Amino acid sequence: MTELAQPKLRQKSSAKIRYKLAADNGWAQRFQLVMDDFVEGAKLYRLIWSLAFSDIKLRYRGSLIGPFWLTISTAIQIGAMSFLYADLLQTDIHTYIPFLTVSLTLWGYLSSIINDGCTCFSAHDTLIKGTRMPFLVHVVRSVIRNTIILMHNVIVIVVVFVLMDVHPSLYMLAAIPGFLLWLIDGVAISIFLGVLCARFRDIPQIIAAIIQVAFFVSPVMWQATTLKGHPGTENIILYNPFVYILDIVRNPILNEPLDIVFIGKALAISAVVILVSLVSFARLRGRIAFWV
């Protein structure tokens, strides 16, 4: 064999080794594939933004004011509920309306992320099957889309704060770390629910029903202080994870103190969600394309 032919042979053999299909080699390989998916997905941030904006444009195609319809509907809902529930709960209207506005806006964002997370993979089955693309793109696309809609609804909060004479303060900036945690949790819960719902198509309806029940048993329309002195119902606050997740963002916006215990519980809940999401994604990532 000539010296010229030897390098060519080595190149061919190395190419075969590089692109050879291999069986599952355990959790180390699975988590490495997950990290590769995250790294490659992060590099496509411009594509993610474009897809998120495209989703909003397509959803409100032909509409004159687009996503601002959600802003208007949120404002109407707050106006219709605030005076009634303030009287039923015997609460000062000047403190209840800002509370209700912030609560409904943030809850709408959380519920939208969870519900859209259920279909973040199955809704884009054609793209998943026809294009080699990191799965993270579809997940972050869903979170960014709902975050853009949230930015439109923030207008309602600003208007209510002006009308109710709520003065802004630097303490409101404490909501930023909590909101960043929300974004991480949103990606994590979307990955978990996206994989789960791709396999079992009945799960989205179950999740929607759970979210609807959680809305009424969480302090969104009513304040947590209402349950003080009622030992039988205080467990609703104690064992409700949405309470802690909501408060780390809502309390700073309303200039209310943050309880260190609530912060610790919110971080613990987030850690569990992220861990479960990573494990399930590492275990089932290779099957998503067959399930959607």
mmCIF file of N, CA, C and O in Angstrom, residues 79-131:
data_model
loop_
_atom_site.group_PDB
_atom_site.id
_atom_site.type_symbol
_atom_site.label_atom_id
_atom_site.label_comp_id
_atom_site.label_asym_id
_atom_site.label_seq_id
_atom_site.Cartn_x
_atom_site.Cartn_y
_atom_site.Cartn_z
ATOM 1 N N GLY A 79 -62.224 45.504 35.362
ATOM 2 C CA GLY A 79 -63.258 46.493 35.682
ATOM 3 C C GLY A 79 -64.554 45.855 36.137
ATOM 4 O O GLY A 79 -65.249 46.393 37.024
ATOM 5 N N ALA A 80 -64.895 44.697 35.563
ATOM 6 C CA ALA A 80 -66.149 44.036 35.927
ATOM 7 C C ALA A 80 -66.061 43.335 37.277
ATOM 8 O O ALA A 80 -67.053 43.249 38.010
ATOM 9 N N MET A 81 -64.864 42.832 37.622
ATOM 10 C CA MET A 81 -64.718 42.042 38.834
ATOM 11 C C MET A 81 -64.332 42.870 40.054
ATOM 12 O O MET A 81 -64.703 42.520 41.179
ATOM 13 N N SER A 82 -63.589 43.951 39.846
ATOM 14 C CA SER A 82 -62.962 44.640 40.970
ATOM 15 C C SER A 82 -63.974 45.170 41.977
ATOM 16 O O SER A 82 -63.861 44.903 43.185
ATOM 17 N N PHE A 83 -64.974 45.909 41.534
ATOM 18 C CA PHE A 83 -65.923 46.521 42.464
ATOM 19 C C PHE A 83 -66.790 45.465 43.143
ATOM 20 O O PHE A 83 -67.116 45.578 44.337
ATOM 21 N N LEU A 84 -67.159 44.409 42.400
ATOM 22 C CA LEU A 84 -67.990 43.363 42.978
ATOM 23 C C LEU A 84 -67.243 42.616 44.075
ATOM 24 O O LEU A 84 -67.739 42.472 45.197
ATOM 25 N N TYR A 85 -66.029 42.131 43.759
ATOM 26 C CA TYR A 85 -65.286 41.331 44.728
ATOM 27 C C TYR A 85 -64.741 42.178 45.872
ATOM 28 O O TYR A 85 -64.570 41.674 46.991
ATOM 29 N N ALA A 86 -64.456 43.429 45.619
ATOM 30 C CA ALA A 86 -64.017 44.301 46.705
ATOM 31 C C ALA A 86 -65.125 44.458 47.736
ATOM 32 O O ALA A 86 -64.869 44.499 48.950
ATOM 33 N N ASP A 87 -66.373 44.527 47.269
ATOM 34 C CA ASP A 87 -67.500 44.642 48.190
ATOM 35 C C ASP A 87 -67.778 43.311 48.895
ATOM 36 O O ASP A 87 -68.046 43.279 50.107
ATOM 37 N N LEU A 88 -67.689 42.193 48.146
ATOM 38 C CA LEU A 88 -67.940 40.878 48.746
ATOM 39 C C LEU A 88 -66.881 40.534 49.793
ATOM 40 O O LEU A 88 -67.201 39.958 50.840
ATOM 41 N N LEU A 89 -65.635 40.883 49.515
ATOM 42 C CA LEU A 89 -64.540 40.571 50.429
ATOM 43 C C LEU A 89 -64.303 41.661 51.464
ATOM 44 O O LEU A 89 -63.410 41.533 52.299
ATOM 45 N N GLN A 90 -65.111 42.740 51.353
ATOM 46 C CA GLN A 90 -64.993 43.867 52.287
ATOM 47 C C GLN A 90 -63.550 44.385 52.340
ATOM 48 O O GLN A 90 -62.933 44.472 53.401
ATOM 49 N N THR A 91 -63.034 44.712 51.166
ATOM 50 C CA THR A 91 -61.660 45.174 51.010
ATOM 51 C C THR A 91 -61.662 46.591 50.458
ATOM 52 O O THR A 91 -62.546 46.956 49.671
ATOM 53 N N ASP A 92 -60.668 47.352 50.839
ATOM 54 C CA ASP A 92 -60.529 48.710 50.322
ATOM 55 C C ASP A 92 -60.303 48.662 48.811
ATOM 56 O O ASP A 92 -59.400 47.980 48.328
ATOM 57 N N ILE A 93 -61.107 49.400 48.081
ATOM 58 C CA ILE A 93 -61.057 49.369 46.623
ATOM 59 C C ILE A 93 -59.725 49.872 46.091
ATOM 60 O O ILE A 93 -59.230 49.410 45.057
ATOM 61 N N HIS A 94 -59.102 50.787 46.774
ATOM 62 C CA HIS A 94 -57.841 51.380 46.301
ATOM 63 C C HIS A 94 -56.664 50.414 46.427
ATOM 64 O O HIS A 94 -55.673 50.563 45.714
ATOM 65 N N THR A 95 -56.771 49.451 47.302
ATOM 66 C CA THR A 95 -55.724 48.433 47.400
ATOM 67 C C THR A 95 -56.102 47.155 46.655
ATOM 68 O O THR A 95 -55.213 46.425 46.186
ATOM 69 N N TYR A 96 -57.413 46.920 46.518
ATOM 70 C CA TYR A 96 -57.836 45.674 45.884
ATOM 71 C C TYR A 96 -57.674 45.720 44.364
ATOM 72 O O TYR A 96 -57.261 44.721 43.760
ATOM 73 N N ILE A 97 -57.994 46.837 43.736
ATOM 74 C CA ILE A 97 -57.897 46.914 42.272
ATOM 75 C C ILE A 97 -56.460 46.706 41.787
ATOM 76 O O ILE A 97 -56.238 45.922 40.856
ATOM 77 N N PRO A 98 -55.440 47.364 42.373
ATOM 78 C CA PRO A 98 -54.064 47.042 41.945
ATOM 79 C C PRO A 98 -53.702 45.580 42.179
ATOM 80 O O PRO A 98 -53.027 44.964 41.341
ATOM 81 N N PHE A 99 -54.134 45.015 43.324
ATOM 82 C CA PHE A 99 -53.861 43.605 43.605
ATOM 83 C C PHE A 99 -54.489 42.705 42.550
ATOM 84 O O PHE A 99 -53.842 41.785 42.021
ATOM 85 N N LEU A 100 -55.757 42.955 42.231
ATOM 86 C CA LEU A 100 -56.460 42.125 41.251
ATOM 87 C C LEU A 100 -55.835 42.276 39.873
ATOM 88 O O LEU A 100 -55.694 41.295 39.128
ATOM 89 N N THR A 101 -55.439 43.478 39.501
ATOM 90 C CA THR A 101 -54.849 43.721 38.183
ATOM 91 C C THR A 101 -53.540 42.964 38.012
ATOM 92 O O THR A 101 -53.338 42.260 37.010
ATOM 93 N N VAL A 102 -52.664 43.088 38.993
ATOM 94 C CA VAL A 102 -51.377 42.393 38.922
ATOM 95 C C VAL A 102 -51.584 40.884 38.959
ATOM 96 O O VAL A 102 -50.952 40.135 38.199
ATOM 97 N N SER A 103 -52.485 40.429 39.814
ATOM 98 C CA SER A 103 -52.711 38.989 39.965
ATOM 99 C C SER A 103 -53.253 38.370 38.683
ATOM 100 O O SER A 103 -52.764 37.322 38.231
ATOM 101 N N LEU A 104 -54.274 38.986 38.086
ATOM 102 C CA LEU A 104 -54.856 38.432 36.867
ATOM 103 C C LEU A 104 -53.870 38.457 35.706
ATOM 104 O O LEU A 104 -53.807 37.519 34.900
ATOM 105 N N THR A 105 -53.076 39.522 35.612
ATOM 106 C CA THR A 105 -52.106 39.621 34.525
ATOM 107 C C THR A 105 -51.031 38.545 34.653
ATOM 108 O O THR A 105 -50.693 37.861 33.675
ATOM 109 N N LEU A 106 -50.505 38.385 35.855
ATOM 110 C CA LEU A 106 -49.457 37.387 36.059
ATOM 111 C C LEU A 106 -50.009 35.970 35.953
ATOM 112 O O LEU A 106 -49.344 35.078 35.411
ATOM 113 N N TRP A 107 -51.207 35.749 36.469
ATOM 114 C CA TRP A 107 -51.799 34.419 36.373
ATOM 115 C C TRP A 107 -52.075 34.054 34.910
ATOM 116 O O TRP A 107 -51.883 32.896 34.503
ATOM 117 N N GLY A 108 -52.550 35.020 34.139
ATOM 118 C CA GLY A 108 -52.771 34.756 32.720
ATOM 119 C C GLY A 108 -51.492 34.331 32.015
ATOM 120 O O GLY A 108 -51.499 33.455 31.146
ATOM 121 N N TYR A 109 -50.382 34.949 32.413
ATOM 122 C CA TYR A 109 -49.087 34.595 31.828
ATOM 123 C C TYR A 109 -48.672 33.181 32.222
ATOM 124 O O TYR A 109 -48.268 32.380 31.365
ATOM 125 N N LEU A 110 -48.796 32.846 33.502
ATOM 126 C CA LEU A 110 -48.416 31.514 33.960
ATOM 127 C C LEU A 110 -49.279 30.427 33.320
ATOM 128 O O LEU A 110 -48.764 29.403 32.857
ATOM 129 N N SER A 111 -50.571 30.653 33.306
ATOM 130 C CA SER A 111 -51.469 29.636 32.741
ATOM 131 C C SER A 111 -51.239 29.462 31.245
ATOM 132 O O SER A 111 -51.319 28.340 30.725
ATOM 133 N N SER A 112 -50.938 30.541 30.541
ATOM 134 C CA SER A 112 -50.677 30.447 29.101
ATOM 135 C C SER A 112 -49.402 29.662 28.822
ATOM 136 O O SER A 112 -49.344 28.854 27.890
ATOM 137 N N ILE A 113 -48.365 29.905 29.620
ATOM 138 C CA ILE A 113 -47.114 29.164 29.445
ATOM 139 C C ILE A 113 -47.334 27.672 29.676
ATOM 140 O O ILE A 113 -46.843 26.824 28.913
ATOM 141 N N ILE A 114 -48.080 27.334 30.717
ATOM 142 C CA ILE A 114 -48.319 25.924 31.027
ATOM 143 C C ILE A 114 -49.168 25.266 29.946
ATOM 144 O O ILE A 114 -48.847 24.164 29.460
ATOM 145 N N ASN A 115 -50.259 25.920 29.542
ATOM 146 C CA ASN A 115 -51.135 25.335 28.522
ATOM 147 C C ASN A 115 -50.444 25.231 27.171
ATOM 148 O O ASN A 115 -50.580 24.220 26.470
ATOM 149 N N ASP A 116 -49.703 26.271 26.773
ATOM 150 C CA ASP A 116 -48.982 26.217 25.498
ATOM 151 C C ASP A 116 -47.811 25.243 25.560
ATOM 152 O O ASP A 116 -47.417 24.665 24.539
ATOM 153 N N GLY A 117 -47.245 25.073 26.771
ATOM 154 C CA GLY A 117 -46.163 24.114 26.913
ATOM 155 C C GLY A 117 -46.603 22.693 26.615
ATOM 156 O O GLY A 117 -45.800 21.864 26.170
ATOM 157 N N CYS A 118 -47.872 22.397 26.858
ATOM 158 C CA CYS A 118 -48.384 21.053 26.571
ATOM 159 C C CYS A 118 -48.302 20.716 25.085
ATOM 160 O O CYS A 118 -48.163 19.546 24.714
ATOM 161 N N THR A 119 -48.375 21.719 24.233
ATOM 162 C CA THR A 119 -48.387 21.475 22.783
ATOM 163 C C THR A 119 -47.170 22.072 22.080
ATOM 164 O O THR A 119 -47.201 22.257 20.874
ATOM 165 N N CYS A 120 -46.115 22.363 22.838
ATOM 166 C CA CYS A 120 -44.952 23.001 22.218
ATOM 167 C C CYS A 120 -44.271 22.090 21.206
ATOM 168 O O CYS A 120 -43.598 22.575 20.281
ATOM 169 N N PHE A 121 -44.424 20.782 21.341
ATOM 170 C CA PHE A 121 -43.860 19.834 20.371
ATOM 171 C C PHE A 121 -44.911 19.348 19.383
ATOM 172 O O PHE A 121 -44.687 19.363 18.168
ATOM 173 N N SER A 122 -46.054 18.926 19.888
ATOM 174 C CA SER A 122 -47.079 18.358 19.006
ATOM 175 C C SER A 122 -47.654 19.387 18.035
ATOM 176 O O SER A 122 -48.090 19.019 16.936
ATOM 177 N N ALA A 123 -47.628 20.663 18.394
ATOM 178 C CA ALA A 123 -48.153 21.689 17.492
ATOM 179 C C ALA A 123 -47.226 21.963 16.315
ATOM 180 O O ALA A 123 -47.640 22.580 15.325
ATOM 181 N N HIS A 124 -45.975 21.531 16.425
ATOM 182 C CA HIS A 124 -45.000 21.767 15.357
ATOM 183 C C HIS A 124 -44.448 20.443 14.846
ATOM 184 O O HIS A 124 -43.250 20.308 14.598
ATOM 185 N N ASP A 125 -45.335 19.468 14.697
ATOM 186 C CA ASP A 125 -44.903 18.133 14.284
ATOM 187 C C ASP A 125 -44.281 18.129 12.900
ATOM 188 O O ASP A 125 -43.299 17.419 12.651
ATOM 189 N N THR A 126 -44.829 18.920 11.978
ATOM 190 C CA THR A 126 -44.276 18.954 10.623
ATOM 191 C C THR A 126 -42.849 19.470 10.620
ATOM 192 O O THR A 126 -41.972 18.923 9.936
ATOM 193 N N LEU A 127 -42.590 20.513 11.403
ATOM 194 C CA LEU A 127 -41.247 21.079 11.478
ATOM 195 C C LEU A 127 -40.276 20.118 12.147
ATOM 196 O O LEU A 127 -39.116 20.002 11.742
ATOM 197 N N ILE A 128 -40.744 19.412 13.179
ATOM 198 C CA ILE A 128 -39.879 18.470 13.892
ATOM 199 C C ILE A 128 -39.505 17.291 12.992
ATOM 200 O O ILE A 128 -38.351 16.846 12.970
ATOM 201 N N LYS A 129 -40.481 16.794 12.238
ATOM 202 C CA LYS A 129 -40.217 15.636 11.392
ATOM 203 C C LYS A 129 -39.452 15.998 10.118
ATOM 204 O O LYS A 129 -38.730 15.161 9.571
ATOM 205 N N GLY A 130 -39.612 17.218 9.654
ATOM 206 C CA GLY A 130 -39.014 17.579 8.374
ATOM 207 C C GLY A 130 -37.721 18.351 8.455
ATOM 208 O O GLY A 130 -37.034 18.514 7.439
ATOM 209 N N THR A 131 -37.366 18.857 9.663
ATOM 210 C CA THR A 131 -36.170 19.684 9.804
ATOM 211 C C THR A 131 -35.371 19.234 11.015
ATOM 212 O O THR A 131 -35.949 19.004 12.087
#
